[in-house]
Coordinates of C-alpha atoms in Angstrom, one line a residue:
Chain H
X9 CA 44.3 -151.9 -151.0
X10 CA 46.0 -149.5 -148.8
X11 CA 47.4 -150.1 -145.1
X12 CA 43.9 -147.5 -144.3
X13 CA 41.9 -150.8 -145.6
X14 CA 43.5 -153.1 -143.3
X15 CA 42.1 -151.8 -140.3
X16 CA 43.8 -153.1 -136.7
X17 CA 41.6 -155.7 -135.5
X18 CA 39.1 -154.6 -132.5
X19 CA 40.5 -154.7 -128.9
X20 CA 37.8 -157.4 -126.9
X21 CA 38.8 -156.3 -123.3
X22 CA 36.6 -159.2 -122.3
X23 CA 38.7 -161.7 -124.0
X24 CA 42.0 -159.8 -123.0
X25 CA 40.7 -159.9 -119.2
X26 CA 39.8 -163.7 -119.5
X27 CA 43.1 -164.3 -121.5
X28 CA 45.4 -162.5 -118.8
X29 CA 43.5 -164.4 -115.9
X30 CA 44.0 -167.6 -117.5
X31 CA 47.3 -167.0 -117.5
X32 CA 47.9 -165.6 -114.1
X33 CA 47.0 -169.3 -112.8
X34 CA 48.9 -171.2 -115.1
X35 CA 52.3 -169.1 -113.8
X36 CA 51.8 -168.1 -110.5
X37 CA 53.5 -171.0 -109.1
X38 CA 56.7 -170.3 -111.3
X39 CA 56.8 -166.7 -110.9
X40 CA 59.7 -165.4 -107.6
X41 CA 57.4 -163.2 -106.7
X42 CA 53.9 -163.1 -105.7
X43 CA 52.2 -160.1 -104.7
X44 CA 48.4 -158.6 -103.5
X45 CA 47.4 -156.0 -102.2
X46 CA 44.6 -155.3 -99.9
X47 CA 42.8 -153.5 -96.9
X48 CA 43.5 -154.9 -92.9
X49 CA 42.3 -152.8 -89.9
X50 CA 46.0 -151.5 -90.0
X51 CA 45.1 -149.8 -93.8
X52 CA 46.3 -150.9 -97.1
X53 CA 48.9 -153.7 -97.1
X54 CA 51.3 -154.9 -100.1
X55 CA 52.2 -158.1 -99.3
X56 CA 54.9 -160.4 -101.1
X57 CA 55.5 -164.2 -101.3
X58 CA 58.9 -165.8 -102.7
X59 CA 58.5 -169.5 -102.7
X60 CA 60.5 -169.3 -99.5
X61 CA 57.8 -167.7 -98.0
X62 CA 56.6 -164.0 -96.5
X63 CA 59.1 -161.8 -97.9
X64 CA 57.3 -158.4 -97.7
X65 CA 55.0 -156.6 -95.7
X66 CA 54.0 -153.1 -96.4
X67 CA 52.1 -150.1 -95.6
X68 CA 50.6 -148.4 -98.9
X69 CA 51.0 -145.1 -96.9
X70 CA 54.0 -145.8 -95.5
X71 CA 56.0 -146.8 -98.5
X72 CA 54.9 -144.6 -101.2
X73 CA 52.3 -147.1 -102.7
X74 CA 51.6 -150.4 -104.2
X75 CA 53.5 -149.5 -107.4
X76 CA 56.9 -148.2 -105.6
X77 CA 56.5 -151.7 -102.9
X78 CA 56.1 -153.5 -106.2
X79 CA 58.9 -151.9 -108.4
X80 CA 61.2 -152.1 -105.0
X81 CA 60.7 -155.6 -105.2
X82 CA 61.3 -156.2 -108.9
X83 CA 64.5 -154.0 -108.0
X84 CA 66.2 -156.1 -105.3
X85 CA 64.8 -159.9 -105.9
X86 CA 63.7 -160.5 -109.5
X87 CA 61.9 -158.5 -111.9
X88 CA 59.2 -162.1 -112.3
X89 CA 56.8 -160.4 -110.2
X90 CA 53.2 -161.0 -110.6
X91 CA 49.7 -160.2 -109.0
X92 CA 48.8 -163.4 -107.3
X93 CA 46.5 -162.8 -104.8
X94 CA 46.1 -166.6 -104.3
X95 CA 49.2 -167.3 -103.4
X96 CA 48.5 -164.8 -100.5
X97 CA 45.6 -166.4 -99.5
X98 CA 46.9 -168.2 -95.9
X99 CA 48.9 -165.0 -94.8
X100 CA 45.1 -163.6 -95.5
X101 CA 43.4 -165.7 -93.6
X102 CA 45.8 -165.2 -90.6
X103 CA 45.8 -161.6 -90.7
X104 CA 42.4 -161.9 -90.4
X105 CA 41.9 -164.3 -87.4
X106 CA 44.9 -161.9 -85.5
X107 CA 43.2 -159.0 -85.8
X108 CA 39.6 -161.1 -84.6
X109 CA 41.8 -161.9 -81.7
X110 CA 42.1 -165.5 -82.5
X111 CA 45.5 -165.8 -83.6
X112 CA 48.3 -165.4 -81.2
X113 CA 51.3 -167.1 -83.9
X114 CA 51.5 -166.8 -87.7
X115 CA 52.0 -170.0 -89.3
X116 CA 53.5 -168.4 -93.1
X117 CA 57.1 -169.3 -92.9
X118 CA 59.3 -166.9 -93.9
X119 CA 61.7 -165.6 -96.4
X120 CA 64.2 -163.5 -94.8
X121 CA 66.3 -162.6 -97.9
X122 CA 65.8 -158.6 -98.0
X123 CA 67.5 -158.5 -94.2
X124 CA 71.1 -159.4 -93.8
X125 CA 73.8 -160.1 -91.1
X126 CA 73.0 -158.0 -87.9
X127 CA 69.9 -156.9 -89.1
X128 CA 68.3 -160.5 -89.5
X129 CA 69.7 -161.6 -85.7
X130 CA 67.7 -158.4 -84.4
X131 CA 64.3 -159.6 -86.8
X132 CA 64.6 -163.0 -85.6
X133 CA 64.9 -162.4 -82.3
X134 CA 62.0 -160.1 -82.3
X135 CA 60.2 -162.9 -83.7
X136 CA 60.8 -164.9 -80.7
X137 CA 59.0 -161.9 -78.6
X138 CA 55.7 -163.4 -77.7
X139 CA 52.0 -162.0 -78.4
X140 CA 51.1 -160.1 -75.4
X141 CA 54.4 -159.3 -74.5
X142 CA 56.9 -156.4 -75.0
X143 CA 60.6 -156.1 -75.1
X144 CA 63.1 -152.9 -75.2
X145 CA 66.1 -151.8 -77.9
X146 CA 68.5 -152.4 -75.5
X147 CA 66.5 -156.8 -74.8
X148 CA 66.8 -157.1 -78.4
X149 CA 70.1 -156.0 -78.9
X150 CA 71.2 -158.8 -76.3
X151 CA 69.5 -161.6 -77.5
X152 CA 70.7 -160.6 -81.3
X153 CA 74.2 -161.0 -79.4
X154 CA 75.4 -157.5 -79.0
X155 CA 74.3 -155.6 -75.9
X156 CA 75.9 -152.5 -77.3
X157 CA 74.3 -151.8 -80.6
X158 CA 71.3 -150.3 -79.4
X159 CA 71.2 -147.8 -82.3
X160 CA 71.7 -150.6 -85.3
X161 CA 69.3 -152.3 -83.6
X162 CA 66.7 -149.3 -84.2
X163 CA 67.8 -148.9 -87.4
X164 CA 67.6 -152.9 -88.2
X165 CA 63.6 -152.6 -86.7
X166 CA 62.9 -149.8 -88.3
X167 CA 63.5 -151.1 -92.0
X168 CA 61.7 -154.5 -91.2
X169 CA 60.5 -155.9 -94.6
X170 CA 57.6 -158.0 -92.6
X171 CA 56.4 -155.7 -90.3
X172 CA 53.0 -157.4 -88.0
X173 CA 54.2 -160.9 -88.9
X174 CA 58.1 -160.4 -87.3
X175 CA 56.2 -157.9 -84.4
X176 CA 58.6 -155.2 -84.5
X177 CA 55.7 -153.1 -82.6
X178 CA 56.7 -155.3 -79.3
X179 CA 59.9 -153.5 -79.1
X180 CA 59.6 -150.4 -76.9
X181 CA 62.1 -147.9 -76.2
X182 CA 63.2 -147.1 -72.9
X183 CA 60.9 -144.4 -71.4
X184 CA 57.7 -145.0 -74.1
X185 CA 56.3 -145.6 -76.9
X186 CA 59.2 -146.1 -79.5
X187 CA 59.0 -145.4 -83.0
X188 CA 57.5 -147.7 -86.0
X189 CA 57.7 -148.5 -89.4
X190 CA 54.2 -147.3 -90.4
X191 CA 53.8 -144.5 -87.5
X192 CA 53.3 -145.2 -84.0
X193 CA 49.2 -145.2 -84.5
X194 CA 49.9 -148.3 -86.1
X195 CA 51.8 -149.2 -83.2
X196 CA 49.5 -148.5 -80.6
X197 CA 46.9 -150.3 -82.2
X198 CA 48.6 -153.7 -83.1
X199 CA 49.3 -153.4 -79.2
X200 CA 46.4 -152.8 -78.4
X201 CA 45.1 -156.0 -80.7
X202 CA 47.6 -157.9 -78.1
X203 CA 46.1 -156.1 -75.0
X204 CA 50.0 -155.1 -74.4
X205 CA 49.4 -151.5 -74.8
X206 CA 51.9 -149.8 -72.2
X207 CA 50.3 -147.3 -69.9
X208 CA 50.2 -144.0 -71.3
X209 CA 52.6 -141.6 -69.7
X210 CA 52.9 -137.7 -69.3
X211 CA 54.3 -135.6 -71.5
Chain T
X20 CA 66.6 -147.9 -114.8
X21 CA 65.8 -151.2 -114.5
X22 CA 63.0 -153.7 -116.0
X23 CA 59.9 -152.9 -114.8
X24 CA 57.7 -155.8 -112.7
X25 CA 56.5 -158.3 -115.2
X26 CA 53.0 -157.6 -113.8
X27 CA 53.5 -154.1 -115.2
X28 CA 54.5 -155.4 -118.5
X29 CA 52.0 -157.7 -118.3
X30 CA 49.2 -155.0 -117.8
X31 CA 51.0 -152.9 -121.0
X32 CA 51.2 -155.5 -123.6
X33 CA 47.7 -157.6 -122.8
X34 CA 46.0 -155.7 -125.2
X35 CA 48.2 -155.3 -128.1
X36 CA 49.0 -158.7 -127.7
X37 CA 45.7 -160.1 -128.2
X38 CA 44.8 -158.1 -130.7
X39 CA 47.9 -159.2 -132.9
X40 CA 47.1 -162.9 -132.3
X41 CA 43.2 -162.4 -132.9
X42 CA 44.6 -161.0 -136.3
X43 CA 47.2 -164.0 -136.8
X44 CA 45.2 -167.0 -135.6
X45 CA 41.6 -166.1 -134.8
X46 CA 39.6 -165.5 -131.9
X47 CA 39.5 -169.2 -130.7
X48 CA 43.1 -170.1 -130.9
X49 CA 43.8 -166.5 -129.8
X50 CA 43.5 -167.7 -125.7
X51 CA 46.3 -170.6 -126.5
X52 CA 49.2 -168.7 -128.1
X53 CA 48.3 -165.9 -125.8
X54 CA 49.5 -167.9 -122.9
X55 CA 52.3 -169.8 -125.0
X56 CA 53.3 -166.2 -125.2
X57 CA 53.7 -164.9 -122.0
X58 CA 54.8 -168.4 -120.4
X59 CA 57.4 -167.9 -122.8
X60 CA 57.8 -164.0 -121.8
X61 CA 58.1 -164.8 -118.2
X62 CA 60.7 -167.3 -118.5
X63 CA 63.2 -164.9 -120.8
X64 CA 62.4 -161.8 -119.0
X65 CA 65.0 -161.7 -116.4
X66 CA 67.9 -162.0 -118.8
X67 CA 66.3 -159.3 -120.8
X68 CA 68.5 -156.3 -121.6
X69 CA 67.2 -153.6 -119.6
X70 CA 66.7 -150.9 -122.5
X71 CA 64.4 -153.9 -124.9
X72 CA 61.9 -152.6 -126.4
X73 CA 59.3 -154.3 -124.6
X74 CA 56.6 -154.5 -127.1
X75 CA 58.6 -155.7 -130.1
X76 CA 60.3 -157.9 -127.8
X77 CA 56.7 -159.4 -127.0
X78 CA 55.0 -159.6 -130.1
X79 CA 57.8 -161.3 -131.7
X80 CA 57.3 -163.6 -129.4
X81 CA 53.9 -164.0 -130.1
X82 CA 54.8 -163.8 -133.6
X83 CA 56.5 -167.0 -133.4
X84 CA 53.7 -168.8 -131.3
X85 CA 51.2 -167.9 -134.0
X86 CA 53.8 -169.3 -136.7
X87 CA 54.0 -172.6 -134.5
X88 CA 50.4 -172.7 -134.4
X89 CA 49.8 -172.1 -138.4
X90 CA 52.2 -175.2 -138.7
X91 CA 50.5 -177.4 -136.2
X92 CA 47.4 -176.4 -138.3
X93 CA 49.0 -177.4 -141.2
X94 CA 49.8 -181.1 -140.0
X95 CA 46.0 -181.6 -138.7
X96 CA 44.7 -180.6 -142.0
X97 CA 41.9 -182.8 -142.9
X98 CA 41.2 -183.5 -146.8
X99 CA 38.7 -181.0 -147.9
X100 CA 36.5 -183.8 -148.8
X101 CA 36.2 -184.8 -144.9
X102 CA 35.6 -180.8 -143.9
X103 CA 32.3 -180.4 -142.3
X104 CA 30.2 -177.6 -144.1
X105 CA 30.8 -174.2 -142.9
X106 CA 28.6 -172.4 -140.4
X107 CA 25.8 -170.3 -142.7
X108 CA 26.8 -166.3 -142.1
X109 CA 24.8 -164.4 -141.3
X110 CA 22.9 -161.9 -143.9
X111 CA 23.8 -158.4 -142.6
X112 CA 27.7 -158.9 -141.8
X113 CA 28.7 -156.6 -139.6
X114 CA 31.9 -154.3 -139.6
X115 CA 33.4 -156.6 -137.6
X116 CA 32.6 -159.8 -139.6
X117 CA 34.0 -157.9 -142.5
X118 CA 37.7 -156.9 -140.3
X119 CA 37.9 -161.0 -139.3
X120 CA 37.0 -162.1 -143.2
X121 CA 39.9 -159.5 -144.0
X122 CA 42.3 -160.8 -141.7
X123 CA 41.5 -164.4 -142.3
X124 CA 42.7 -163.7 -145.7
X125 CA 45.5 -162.8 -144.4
X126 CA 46.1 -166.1 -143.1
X127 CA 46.3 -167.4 -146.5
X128 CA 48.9 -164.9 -147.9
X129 CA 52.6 -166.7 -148.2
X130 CA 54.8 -166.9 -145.0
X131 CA 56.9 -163.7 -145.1
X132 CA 53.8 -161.9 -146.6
X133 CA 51.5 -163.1 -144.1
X134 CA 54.0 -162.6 -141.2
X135 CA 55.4 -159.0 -142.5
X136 CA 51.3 -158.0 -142.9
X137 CA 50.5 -159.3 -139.5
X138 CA 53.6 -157.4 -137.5
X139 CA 53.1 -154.6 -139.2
X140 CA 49.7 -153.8 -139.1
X141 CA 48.0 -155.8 -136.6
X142 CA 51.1 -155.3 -134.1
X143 CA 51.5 -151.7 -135.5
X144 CA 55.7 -152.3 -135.5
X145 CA 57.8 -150.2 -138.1
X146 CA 59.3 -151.7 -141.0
X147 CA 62.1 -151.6 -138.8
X148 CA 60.7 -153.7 -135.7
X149 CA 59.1 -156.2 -138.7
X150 CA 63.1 -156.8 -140.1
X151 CA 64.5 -157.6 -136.3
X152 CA 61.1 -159.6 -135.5
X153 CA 61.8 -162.0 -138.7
X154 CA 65.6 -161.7 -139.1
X155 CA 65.4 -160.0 -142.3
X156 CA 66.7 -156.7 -143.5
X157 CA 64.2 -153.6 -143.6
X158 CA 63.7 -153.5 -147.3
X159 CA 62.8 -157.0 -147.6
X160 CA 60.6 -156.5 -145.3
X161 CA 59.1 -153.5 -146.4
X162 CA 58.6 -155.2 -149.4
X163 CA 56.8 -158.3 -148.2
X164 CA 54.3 -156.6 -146.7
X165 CA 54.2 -154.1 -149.6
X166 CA 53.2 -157.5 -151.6
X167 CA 51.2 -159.1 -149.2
X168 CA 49.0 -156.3 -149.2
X169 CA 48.9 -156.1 -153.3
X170 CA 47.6 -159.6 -153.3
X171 CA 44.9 -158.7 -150.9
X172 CA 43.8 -155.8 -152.8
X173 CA 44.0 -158.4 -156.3
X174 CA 41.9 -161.0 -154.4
X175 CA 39.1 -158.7 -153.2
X176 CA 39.0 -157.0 -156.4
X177 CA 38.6 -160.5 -158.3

C-alpha cells in the first residue's frame, strides 16, 4: 500500500454546513463578540454585540466592508468573534420598527467600550438628543461639559462606533447640514425618518 | 498582524476538520468531536501566539478529541457475543464504501500508527506537523505511519 491508496476521505459540505451550524448555537453565548450583517433602508449594516450590549454599528460602504468591520473588531476587543445573527435579533427587530416609524427609543443597551474619555461624554450626550429633535456642535460640546471643544466634539461624532442607535445624525452644524459618518445622504434620510429634516438652504 | 476573527478561522478549517474526524471516528461520531473541537478551539484561541499555524494547531486538537472518543469507545465495549449483527452491505460498494472500509481499518491499527496515519494523511500535515501534534520526534513519526501503512497493505493483501 502506498500513501496514493489511502485516499483523503470525501469532503460532505452538507455534513460540514450542519456541523458548523450546530456549533455556532452551542457557542454563541460564550463568544465576546457577536456579529451579522445585513440590509436596512440605510444600506448594508455590520452590526456587533459584546455581552455588554451594541458595541458596533457600521456602514458596509462606509467602512471598507464586512470583513475590515469584522477584523477591526477582532483587532481592538477580542479576536472570539463569531457570526451570530441571533444574537442580533432585537437590535433587528428595532431597526426595523424605526425605520416603519414606530420606534422613537431603542431598547439594546449599550456597550460603550470602543469610545473613551471626551469622546464617550459627547456619544452620551447625543444619546440624550431626542427623536424628532436636532442639536448643534457647539449644544453638544456643553452638555459633554466643555463649551469650547467644538472641534473634538466633531471628531468624537464623527468616529461614532453606533451610529443610528447613539443618533449622531441629530447633531447639525451651525449654518446646515453637518457632516456624517456614512455620508450626509444617510443623514438626510434618518432625518427625514424623524420628520426633523432642517429646511433646505441656498447654496 | 494579528489573529484573524475566529469566524474566519472557523470558515478555513470546517472542512479539513471534518474530513480528518470522518477519517478518525466515522461519519456519526464525526458531528460530536467536531464541536468538542472547536469549543475547545474557541476557548484557547485568544492566548494563541499570533504566528500558530492555524491548521496544525486545530487538528491537533481534533486529534485529541478523536483519541478521547476511541477511549470512551473502548470502555462502552460490549462482549462481542452481545453485538447485534451488522447491517447487510450492500452488493455493488461504491468508491466511497470502499474509502470508509479503508479508513475504518485504520481505526484498528495501534495508537501511534493509527494516530501518525490519520494526521498525516487524512489531515494532510508533514511528518513534521504529525511529530509536534503527538510530542514525538519526526523520525518516529515518520516511521509510525511508515508501519501503519505496511500493516494495511499486509491486511488487505491477506
Amino acid at each position: 500500500m502506498t500513501p496514493e491508496d489511502l485516499p483523503l476521505p470525501a469532503a460532505d459540505p452538507d455534513a460540514v454546513a450542519a456541523a458548523t451550524a450546530r456549533f455556532v448555537a452551542s457557542a454563541a453565548a460564550d463568544v465576546d463578540v457577536a456579529y451579522d450583517v445585513f440590509e436596512t433602508p440605510v444600506g448594508e449594516l455590520v452590526a456587533a454585540m459584546t455581552p455588554s450590549g451594541l458595541v458596533r454599528v457600521a456602514y458596509s460602504d462606509w467602512n471598507g466592508g464586512p470583513d475590515a468591520v469584522v477584523e477591526d473588531l477582532a483587532r481592538r476587543l477580542s479576536p472570539r468573534v463569531l457570526a451570530a445573527p441571533a444574537r442580533l435579533d432585537p437590535l433587528r427587530r428595532e431597526l426595523e420598527e424605526y425605520f416603519d416609524g414606530h420606534r422613537t427609543a431603542f431598547a439594546v443597551p449599550l456597550d460603550w467600550t470602543l469610545v473613551v474619555a471626551f469622546g464617550r461624554r459627547v456619544l452620551r450626550a447625543t444619546a440624550a438628543i431626542p427623536f424628532g429633535q436636532t442639536s448643534t456642535y457647539g449644544r453638544v460640546a456643553a452638555a459633554a461639559g466643555n463649551p469650547k471643544a467644538a472641534r473634538a466634539t466633531g471628531n468624537a461624532l464623527g468616529q461614532n462606533p453606533i451610529p443610528i442607535v447613539v443618533p449622531c445624525h441629530r447633531v447639525l452644524a451651525a449654518g446646515g447640514l453637518g457632516g456624517y459618518t456614512g455620508g450626509t445622504e444617510r443623514k438626510e434620510l434618518l432625518l427625514g425618518v424623524e420628520g426633523a429634516l432642517p429646511p433646505r438652504l441656498p447654496g | 498582524m494579528s489573529l484573524p476573527p475566529f469566524q474566519r478561522f472557523l470558515d478555513a478549517q470546517a472542512a479539513d476538520v471534518h474530513r480528518f474526524l470522518v477519517a478518525a471516528v466515522g461519519a456519526v461520531d464525526a458531528d460530536d468531536c467536531f464541536q468538542e473541537t472547536f469549543v475547545s478551539a474557541l476557548r484557547a484561541y485568544p492566548r494563541l501566539r499570533e504566528d500558530s499555524d492555524l491548521r496544525a494547531w486545530v487538528l491537533t486538537i481534533a486529534h485529541r478529541k478523536a483519541l478521547d472518543h476511541h477511549r470512551a469507545r473502548a470502555r462502552r465495549a460490549i462482549p462481542a457475543s452481545d453485538r447485534m449483527p451488522e447491517p447487510v452491505a450492500p452488493a455493488q460498494p461504491s468508491a466511497l464504501d470502499r474509502d470508509r472500509g479503508l479508513w475504518a481499518r485504520v481505526h484498528e491499527l495501534p495508537r501511534k500508527q493509527r494516530a501518525a496515519v490519520l494526521l498525516r494523511f487524512a489531515g494532510d500535515l508533514s511528518h513534521r506537523e504529525v511529530a509536534q501534534a503527538l510530542g514525538c520526534s519526526e523520525e518516529a513519526a515518520r516511521r509510525s505511519a511508515h508501519e501503519g501503512l505496511k500493516k494495511l497493505r499486509e491486511e488487505l493483501s491477506a
